[in-house]
mmCIF file of N, CA and C in Angstrom:
data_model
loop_
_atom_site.group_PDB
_atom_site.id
_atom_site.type_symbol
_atom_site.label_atom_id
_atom_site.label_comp_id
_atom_site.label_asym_id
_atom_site.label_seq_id
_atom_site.Cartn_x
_atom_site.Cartn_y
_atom_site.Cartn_z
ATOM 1 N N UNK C 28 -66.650 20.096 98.772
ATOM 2 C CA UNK C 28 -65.828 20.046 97.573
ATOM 3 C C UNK C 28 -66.647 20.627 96.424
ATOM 4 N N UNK C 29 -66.074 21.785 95.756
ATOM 5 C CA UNK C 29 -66.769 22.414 94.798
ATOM 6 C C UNK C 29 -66.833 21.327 93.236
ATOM 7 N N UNK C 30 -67.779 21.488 92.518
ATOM 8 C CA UNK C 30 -68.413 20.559 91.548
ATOM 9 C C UNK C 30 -66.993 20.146 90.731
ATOM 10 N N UNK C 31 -66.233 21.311 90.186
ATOM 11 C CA UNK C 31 -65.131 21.165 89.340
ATOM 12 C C UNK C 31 -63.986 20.492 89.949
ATOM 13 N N UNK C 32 -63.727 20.448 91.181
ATOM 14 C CA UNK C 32 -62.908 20.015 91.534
ATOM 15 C C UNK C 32 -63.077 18.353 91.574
ATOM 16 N N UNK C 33 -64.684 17.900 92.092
ATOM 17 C CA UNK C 33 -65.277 16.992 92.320
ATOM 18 C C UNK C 33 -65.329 16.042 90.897
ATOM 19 N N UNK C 34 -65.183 16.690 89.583
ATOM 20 C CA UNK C 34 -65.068 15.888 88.453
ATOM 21 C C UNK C 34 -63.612 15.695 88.172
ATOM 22 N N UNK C 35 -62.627 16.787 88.223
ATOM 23 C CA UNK C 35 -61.353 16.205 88.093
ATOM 24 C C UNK C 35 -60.877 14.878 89.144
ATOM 25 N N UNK C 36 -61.063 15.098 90.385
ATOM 26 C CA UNK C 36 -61.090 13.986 91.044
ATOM 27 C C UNK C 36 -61.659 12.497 90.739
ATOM 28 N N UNK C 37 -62.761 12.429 89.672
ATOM 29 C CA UNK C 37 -63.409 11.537 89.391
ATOM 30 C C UNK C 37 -62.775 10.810 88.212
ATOM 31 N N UNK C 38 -62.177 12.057 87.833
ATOM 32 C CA UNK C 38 -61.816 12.130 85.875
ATOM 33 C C UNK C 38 -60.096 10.919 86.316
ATOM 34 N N UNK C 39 -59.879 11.387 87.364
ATOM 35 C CA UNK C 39 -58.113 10.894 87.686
ATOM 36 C C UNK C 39 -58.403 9.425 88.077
ATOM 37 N N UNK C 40 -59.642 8.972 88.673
ATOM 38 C CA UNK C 40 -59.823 7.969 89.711
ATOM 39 C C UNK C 40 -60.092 6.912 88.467
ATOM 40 N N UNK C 41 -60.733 7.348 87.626
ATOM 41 C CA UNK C 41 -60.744 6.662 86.352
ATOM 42 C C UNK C 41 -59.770 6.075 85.413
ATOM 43 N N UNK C 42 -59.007 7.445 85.333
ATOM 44 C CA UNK C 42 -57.268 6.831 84.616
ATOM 45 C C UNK C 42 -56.329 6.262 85.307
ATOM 46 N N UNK C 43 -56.412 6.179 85.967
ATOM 47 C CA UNK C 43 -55.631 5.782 87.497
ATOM 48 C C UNK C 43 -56.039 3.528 87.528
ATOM 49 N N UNK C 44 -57.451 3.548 87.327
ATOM 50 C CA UNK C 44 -58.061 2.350 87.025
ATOM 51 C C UNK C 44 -57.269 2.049 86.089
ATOM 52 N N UNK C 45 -57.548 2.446 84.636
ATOM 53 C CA UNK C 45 -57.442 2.078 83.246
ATOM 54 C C UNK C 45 -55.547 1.867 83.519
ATOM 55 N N UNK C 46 -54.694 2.463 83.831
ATOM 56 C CA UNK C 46 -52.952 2.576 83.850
ATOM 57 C C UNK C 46 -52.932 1.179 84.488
ATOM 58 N N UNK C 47 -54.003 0.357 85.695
ATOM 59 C CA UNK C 47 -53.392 -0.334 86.357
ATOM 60 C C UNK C 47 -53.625 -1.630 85.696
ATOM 61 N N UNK C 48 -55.420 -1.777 84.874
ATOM 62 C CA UNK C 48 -55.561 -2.948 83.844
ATOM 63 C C UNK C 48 -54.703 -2.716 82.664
ATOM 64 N N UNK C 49 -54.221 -2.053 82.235
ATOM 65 C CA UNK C 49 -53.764 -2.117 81.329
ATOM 66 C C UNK C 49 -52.343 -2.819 81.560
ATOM 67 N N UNK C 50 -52.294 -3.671 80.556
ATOM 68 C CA UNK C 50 -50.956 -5.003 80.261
ATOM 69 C C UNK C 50 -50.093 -4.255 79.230
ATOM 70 N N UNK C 51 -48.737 -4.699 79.133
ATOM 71 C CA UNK C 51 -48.208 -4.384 78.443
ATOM 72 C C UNK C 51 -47.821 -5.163 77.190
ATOM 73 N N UNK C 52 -48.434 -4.345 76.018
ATOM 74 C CA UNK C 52 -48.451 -5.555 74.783
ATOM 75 C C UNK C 52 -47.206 -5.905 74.317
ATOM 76 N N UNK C 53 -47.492 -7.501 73.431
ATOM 77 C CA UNK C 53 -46.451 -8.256 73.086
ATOM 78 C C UNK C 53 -46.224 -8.573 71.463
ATOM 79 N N UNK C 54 -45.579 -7.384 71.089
ATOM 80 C CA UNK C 54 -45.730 -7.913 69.328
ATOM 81 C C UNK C 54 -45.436 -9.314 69.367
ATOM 82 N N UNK C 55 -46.649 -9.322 68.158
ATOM 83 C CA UNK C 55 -46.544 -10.712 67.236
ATOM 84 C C UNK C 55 -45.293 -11.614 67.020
ATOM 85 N N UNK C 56 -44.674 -10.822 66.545
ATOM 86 C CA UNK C 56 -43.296 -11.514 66.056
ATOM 87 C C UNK C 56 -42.394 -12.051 67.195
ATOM 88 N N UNK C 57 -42.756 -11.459 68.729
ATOM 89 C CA UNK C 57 -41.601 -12.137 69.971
ATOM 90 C C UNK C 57 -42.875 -12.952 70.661
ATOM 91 N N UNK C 58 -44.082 -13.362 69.938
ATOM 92 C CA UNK C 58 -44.993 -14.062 70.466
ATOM 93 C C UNK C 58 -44.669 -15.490 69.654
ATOM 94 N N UNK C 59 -44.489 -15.101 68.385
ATOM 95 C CA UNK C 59 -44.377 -16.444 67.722
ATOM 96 C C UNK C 59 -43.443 -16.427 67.510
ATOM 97 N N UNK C 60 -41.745 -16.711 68.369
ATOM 98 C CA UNK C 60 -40.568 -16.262 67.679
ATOM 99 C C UNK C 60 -40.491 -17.964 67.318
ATOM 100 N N UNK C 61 -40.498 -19.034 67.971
ATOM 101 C CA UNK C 61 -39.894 -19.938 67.948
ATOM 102 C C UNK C 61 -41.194 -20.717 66.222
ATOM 103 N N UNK C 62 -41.924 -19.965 65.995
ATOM 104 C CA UNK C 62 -42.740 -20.617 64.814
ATOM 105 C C UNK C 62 -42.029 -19.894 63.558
ATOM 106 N N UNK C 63 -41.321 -18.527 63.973
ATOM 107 C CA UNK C 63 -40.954 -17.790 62.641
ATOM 108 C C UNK C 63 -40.311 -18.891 61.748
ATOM 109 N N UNK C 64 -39.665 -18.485 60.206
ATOM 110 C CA UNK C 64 -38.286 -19.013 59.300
ATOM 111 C C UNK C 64 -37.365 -18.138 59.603
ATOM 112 N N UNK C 65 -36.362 -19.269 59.756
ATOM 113 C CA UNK C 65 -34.573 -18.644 60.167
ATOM 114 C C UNK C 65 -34.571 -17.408 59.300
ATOM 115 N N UNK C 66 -35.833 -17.061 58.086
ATOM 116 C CA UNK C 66 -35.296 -16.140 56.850
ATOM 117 C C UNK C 66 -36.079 -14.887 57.029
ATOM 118 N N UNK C 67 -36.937 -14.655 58.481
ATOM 119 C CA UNK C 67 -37.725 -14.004 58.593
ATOM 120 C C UNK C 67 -36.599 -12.886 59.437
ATOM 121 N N UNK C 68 -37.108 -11.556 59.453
ATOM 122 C CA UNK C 68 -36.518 -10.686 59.781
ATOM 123 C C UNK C 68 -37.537 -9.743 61.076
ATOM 124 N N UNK C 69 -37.114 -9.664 62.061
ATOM 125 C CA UNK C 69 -37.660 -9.391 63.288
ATOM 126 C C UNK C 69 -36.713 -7.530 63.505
ATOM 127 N N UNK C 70 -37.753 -6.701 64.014
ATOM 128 C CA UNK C 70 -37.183 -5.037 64.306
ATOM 129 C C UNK C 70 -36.488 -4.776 65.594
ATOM 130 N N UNK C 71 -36.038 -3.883 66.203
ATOM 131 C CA UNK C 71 -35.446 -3.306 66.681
ATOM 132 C C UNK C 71 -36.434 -3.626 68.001
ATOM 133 N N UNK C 72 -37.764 -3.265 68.223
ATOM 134 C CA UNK C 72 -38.169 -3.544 69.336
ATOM 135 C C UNK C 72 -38.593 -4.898 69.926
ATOM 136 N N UNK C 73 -38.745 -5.788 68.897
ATOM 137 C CA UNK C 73 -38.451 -7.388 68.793
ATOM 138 C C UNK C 73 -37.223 -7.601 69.721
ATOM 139 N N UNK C 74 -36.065 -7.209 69.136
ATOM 140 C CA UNK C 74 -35.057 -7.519 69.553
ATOM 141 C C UNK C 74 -34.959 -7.307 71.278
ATOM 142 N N UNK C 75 -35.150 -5.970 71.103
ATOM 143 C CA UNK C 75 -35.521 -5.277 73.079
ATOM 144 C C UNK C 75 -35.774 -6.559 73.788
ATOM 145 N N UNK C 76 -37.255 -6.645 73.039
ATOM 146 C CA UNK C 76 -37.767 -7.725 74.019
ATOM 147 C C UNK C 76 -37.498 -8.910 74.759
ATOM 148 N N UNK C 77 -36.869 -9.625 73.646
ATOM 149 C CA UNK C 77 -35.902 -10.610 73.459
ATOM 150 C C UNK C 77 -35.088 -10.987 74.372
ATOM 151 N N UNK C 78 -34.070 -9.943 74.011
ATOM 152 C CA UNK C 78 -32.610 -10.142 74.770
ATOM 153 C C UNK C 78 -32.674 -9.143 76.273
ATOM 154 N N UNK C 79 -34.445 -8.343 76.789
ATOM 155 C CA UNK C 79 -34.431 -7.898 77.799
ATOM 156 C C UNK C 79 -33.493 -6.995 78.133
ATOM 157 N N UNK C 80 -32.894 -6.015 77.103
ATOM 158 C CA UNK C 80 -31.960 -5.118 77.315
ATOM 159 C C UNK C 80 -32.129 -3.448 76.769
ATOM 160 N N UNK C 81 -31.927 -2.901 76.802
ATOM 161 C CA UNK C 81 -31.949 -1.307 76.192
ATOM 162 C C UNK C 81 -31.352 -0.879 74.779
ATOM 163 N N UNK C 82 -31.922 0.095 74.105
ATOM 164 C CA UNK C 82 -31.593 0.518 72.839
ATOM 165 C C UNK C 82 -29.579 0.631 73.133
ATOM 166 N N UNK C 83 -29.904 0.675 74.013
ATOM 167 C CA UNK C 83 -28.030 1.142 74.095
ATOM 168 C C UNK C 83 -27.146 0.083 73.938
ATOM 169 N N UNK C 84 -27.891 -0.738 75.046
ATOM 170 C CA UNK C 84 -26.862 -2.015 74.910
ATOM 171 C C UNK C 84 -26.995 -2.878 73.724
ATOM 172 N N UNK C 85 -28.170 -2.745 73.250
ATOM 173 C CA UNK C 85 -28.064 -4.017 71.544
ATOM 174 C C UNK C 85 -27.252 -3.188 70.649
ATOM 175 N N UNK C 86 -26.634 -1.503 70.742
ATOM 176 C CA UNK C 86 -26.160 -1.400 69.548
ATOM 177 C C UNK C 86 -25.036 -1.344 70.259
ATOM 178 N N UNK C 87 -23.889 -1.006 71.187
ATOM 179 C CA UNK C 87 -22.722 -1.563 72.087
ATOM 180 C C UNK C 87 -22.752 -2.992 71.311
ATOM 181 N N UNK C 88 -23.706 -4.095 71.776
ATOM 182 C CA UNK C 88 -23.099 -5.441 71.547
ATOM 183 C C UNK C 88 -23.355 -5.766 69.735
ATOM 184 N N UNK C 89 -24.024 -4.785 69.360
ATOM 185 C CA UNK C 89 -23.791 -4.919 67.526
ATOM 186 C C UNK C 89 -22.195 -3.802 67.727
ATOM 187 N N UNK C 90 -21.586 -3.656 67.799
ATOM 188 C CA UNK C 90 -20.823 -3.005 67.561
ATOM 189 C C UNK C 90 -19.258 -3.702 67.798
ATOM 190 N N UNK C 91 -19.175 -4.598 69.076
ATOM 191 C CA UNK C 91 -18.124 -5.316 69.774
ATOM 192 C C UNK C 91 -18.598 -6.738 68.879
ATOM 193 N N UNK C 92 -19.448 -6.631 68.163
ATOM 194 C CA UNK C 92 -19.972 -8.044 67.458
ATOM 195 C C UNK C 92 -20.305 -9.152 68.571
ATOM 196 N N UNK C 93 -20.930 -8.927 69.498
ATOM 197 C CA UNK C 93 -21.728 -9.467 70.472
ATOM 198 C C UNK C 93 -22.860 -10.697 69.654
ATOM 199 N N UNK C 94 -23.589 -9.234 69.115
ATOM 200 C CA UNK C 94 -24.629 -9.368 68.485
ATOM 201 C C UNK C 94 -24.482 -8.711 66.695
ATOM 202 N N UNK C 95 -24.855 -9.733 65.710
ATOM 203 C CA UNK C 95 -24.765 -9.787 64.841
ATOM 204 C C UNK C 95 -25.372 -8.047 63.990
ATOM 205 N N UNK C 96 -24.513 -8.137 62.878
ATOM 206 C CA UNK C 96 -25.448 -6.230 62.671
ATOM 207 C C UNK C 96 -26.105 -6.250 61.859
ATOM 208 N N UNK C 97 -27.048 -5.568 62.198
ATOM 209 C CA UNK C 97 -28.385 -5.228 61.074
ATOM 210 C C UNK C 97 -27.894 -4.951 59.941
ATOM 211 N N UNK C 98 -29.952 -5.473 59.313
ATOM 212 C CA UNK C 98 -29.542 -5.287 57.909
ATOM 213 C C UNK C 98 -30.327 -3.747 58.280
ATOM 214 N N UNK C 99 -30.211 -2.724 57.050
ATOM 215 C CA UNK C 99 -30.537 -1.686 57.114
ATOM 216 C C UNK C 99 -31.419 -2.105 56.012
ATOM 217 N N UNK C 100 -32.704 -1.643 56.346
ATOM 218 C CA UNK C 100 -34.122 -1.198 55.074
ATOM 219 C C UNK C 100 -34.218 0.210 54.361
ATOM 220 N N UNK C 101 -33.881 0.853 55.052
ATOM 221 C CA UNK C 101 -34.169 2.325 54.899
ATOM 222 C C UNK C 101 -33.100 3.170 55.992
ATOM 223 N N UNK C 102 -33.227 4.384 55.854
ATOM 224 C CA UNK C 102 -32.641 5.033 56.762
ATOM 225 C C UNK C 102 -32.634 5.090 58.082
ATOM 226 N N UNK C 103 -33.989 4.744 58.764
ATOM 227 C CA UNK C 103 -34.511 4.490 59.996
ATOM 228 C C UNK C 103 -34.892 2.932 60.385
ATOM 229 N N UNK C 104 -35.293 1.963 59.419
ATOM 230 C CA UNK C 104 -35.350 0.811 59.673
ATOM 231 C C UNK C 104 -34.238 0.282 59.501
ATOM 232 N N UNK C 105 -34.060 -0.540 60.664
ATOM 233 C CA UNK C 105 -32.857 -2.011 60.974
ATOM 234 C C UNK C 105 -33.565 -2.958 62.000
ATOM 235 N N UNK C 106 -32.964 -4.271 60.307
ATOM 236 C CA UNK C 106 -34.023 -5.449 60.945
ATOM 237 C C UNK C 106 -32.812 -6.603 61.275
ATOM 238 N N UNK C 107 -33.218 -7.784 62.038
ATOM 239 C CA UNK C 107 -32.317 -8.673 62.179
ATOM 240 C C UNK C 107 -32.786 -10.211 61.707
ATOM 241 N N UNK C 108 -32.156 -10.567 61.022
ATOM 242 C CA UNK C 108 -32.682 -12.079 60.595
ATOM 243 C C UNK C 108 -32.056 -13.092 61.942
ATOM 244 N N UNK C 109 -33.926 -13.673 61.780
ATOM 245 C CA UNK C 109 -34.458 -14.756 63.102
ATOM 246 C C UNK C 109 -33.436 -15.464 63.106
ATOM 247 N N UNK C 110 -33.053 -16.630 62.280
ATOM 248 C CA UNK C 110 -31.600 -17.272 62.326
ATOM 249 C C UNK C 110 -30.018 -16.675 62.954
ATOM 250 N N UNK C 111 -30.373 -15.448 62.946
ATOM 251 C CA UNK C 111 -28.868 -14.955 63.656
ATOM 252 C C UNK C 111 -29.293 -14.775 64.765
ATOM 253 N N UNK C 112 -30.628 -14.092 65.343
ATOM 254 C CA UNK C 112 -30.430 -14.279 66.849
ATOM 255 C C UNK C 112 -30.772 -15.240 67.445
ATOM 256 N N UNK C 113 -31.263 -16.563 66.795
ATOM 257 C CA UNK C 113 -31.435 -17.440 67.639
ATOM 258 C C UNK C 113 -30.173 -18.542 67.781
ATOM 259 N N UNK C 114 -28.712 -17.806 67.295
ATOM 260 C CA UNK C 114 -27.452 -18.787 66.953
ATOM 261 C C UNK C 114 -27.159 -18.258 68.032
ATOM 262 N N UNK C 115 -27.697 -16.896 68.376
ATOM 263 C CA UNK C 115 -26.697 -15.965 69.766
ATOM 264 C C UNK C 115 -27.265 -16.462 70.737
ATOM 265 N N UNK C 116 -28.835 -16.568 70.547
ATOM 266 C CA UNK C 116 -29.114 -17.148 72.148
ATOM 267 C C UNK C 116 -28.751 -19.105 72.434
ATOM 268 N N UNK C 117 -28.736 -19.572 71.686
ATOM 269 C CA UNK C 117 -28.818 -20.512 71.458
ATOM 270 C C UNK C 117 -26.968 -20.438 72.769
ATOM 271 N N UNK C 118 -26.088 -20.337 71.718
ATOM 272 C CA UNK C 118 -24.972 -20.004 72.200
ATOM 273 C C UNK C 118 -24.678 -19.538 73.596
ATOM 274 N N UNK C 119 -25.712 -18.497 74.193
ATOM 275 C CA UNK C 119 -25.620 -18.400 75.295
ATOM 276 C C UNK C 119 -24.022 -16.848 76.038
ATOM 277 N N UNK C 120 -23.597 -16.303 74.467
ATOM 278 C CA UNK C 120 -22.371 -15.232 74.651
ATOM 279 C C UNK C 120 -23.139 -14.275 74.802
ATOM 280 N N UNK C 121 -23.901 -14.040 75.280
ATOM 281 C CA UNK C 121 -24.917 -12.914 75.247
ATOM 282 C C UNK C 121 -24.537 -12.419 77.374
#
């Protein structure tokens, strides 16, 4: 096995390690959901986590009013206050 080939092989065997320790992180905010205030406002990937579903389906069930609708911050931010999704799960119409 020629030298170059012999380091890419080495170079892969390495990342290959690192992809398999590596965990998948847990924002803060779906770590401490049950410590938040009902007045605290949790994002879009909060939510994912949460309700274990896809960008598609939380805005489908914001839409059929499933799920309660964001507040809008900005043009690109939409946040949801902790108190409304924990009335939905609580509820169990999910």
């Amino acid at each position: 096995m020629n030298a170059k080939l012999q380091a890419v092989t080495l170079n892969n065997d390495k990342v290959a390690r690192k992809r398999k320790d590596a965990r998948p992180t847990v924002p803060d905010p779906l770590r401490n959901f049950d410590c938040l205030p009902g007045e605290a406002f949790v994002r879009l990937p909060v939510v994912l986590m949460l309700l274990g579903v896809s960008r598609s389906t939380v805005w489908r069930w914001c839409e059929s009013g499933a799920l309660p609708a964001p507040k809008k911050l900005g043009s690109r931010i939409c946040v949801w206050r902790v108190r409304d999704l924990r009335e939905v799960l609580k509820a169990g119409s999910l």
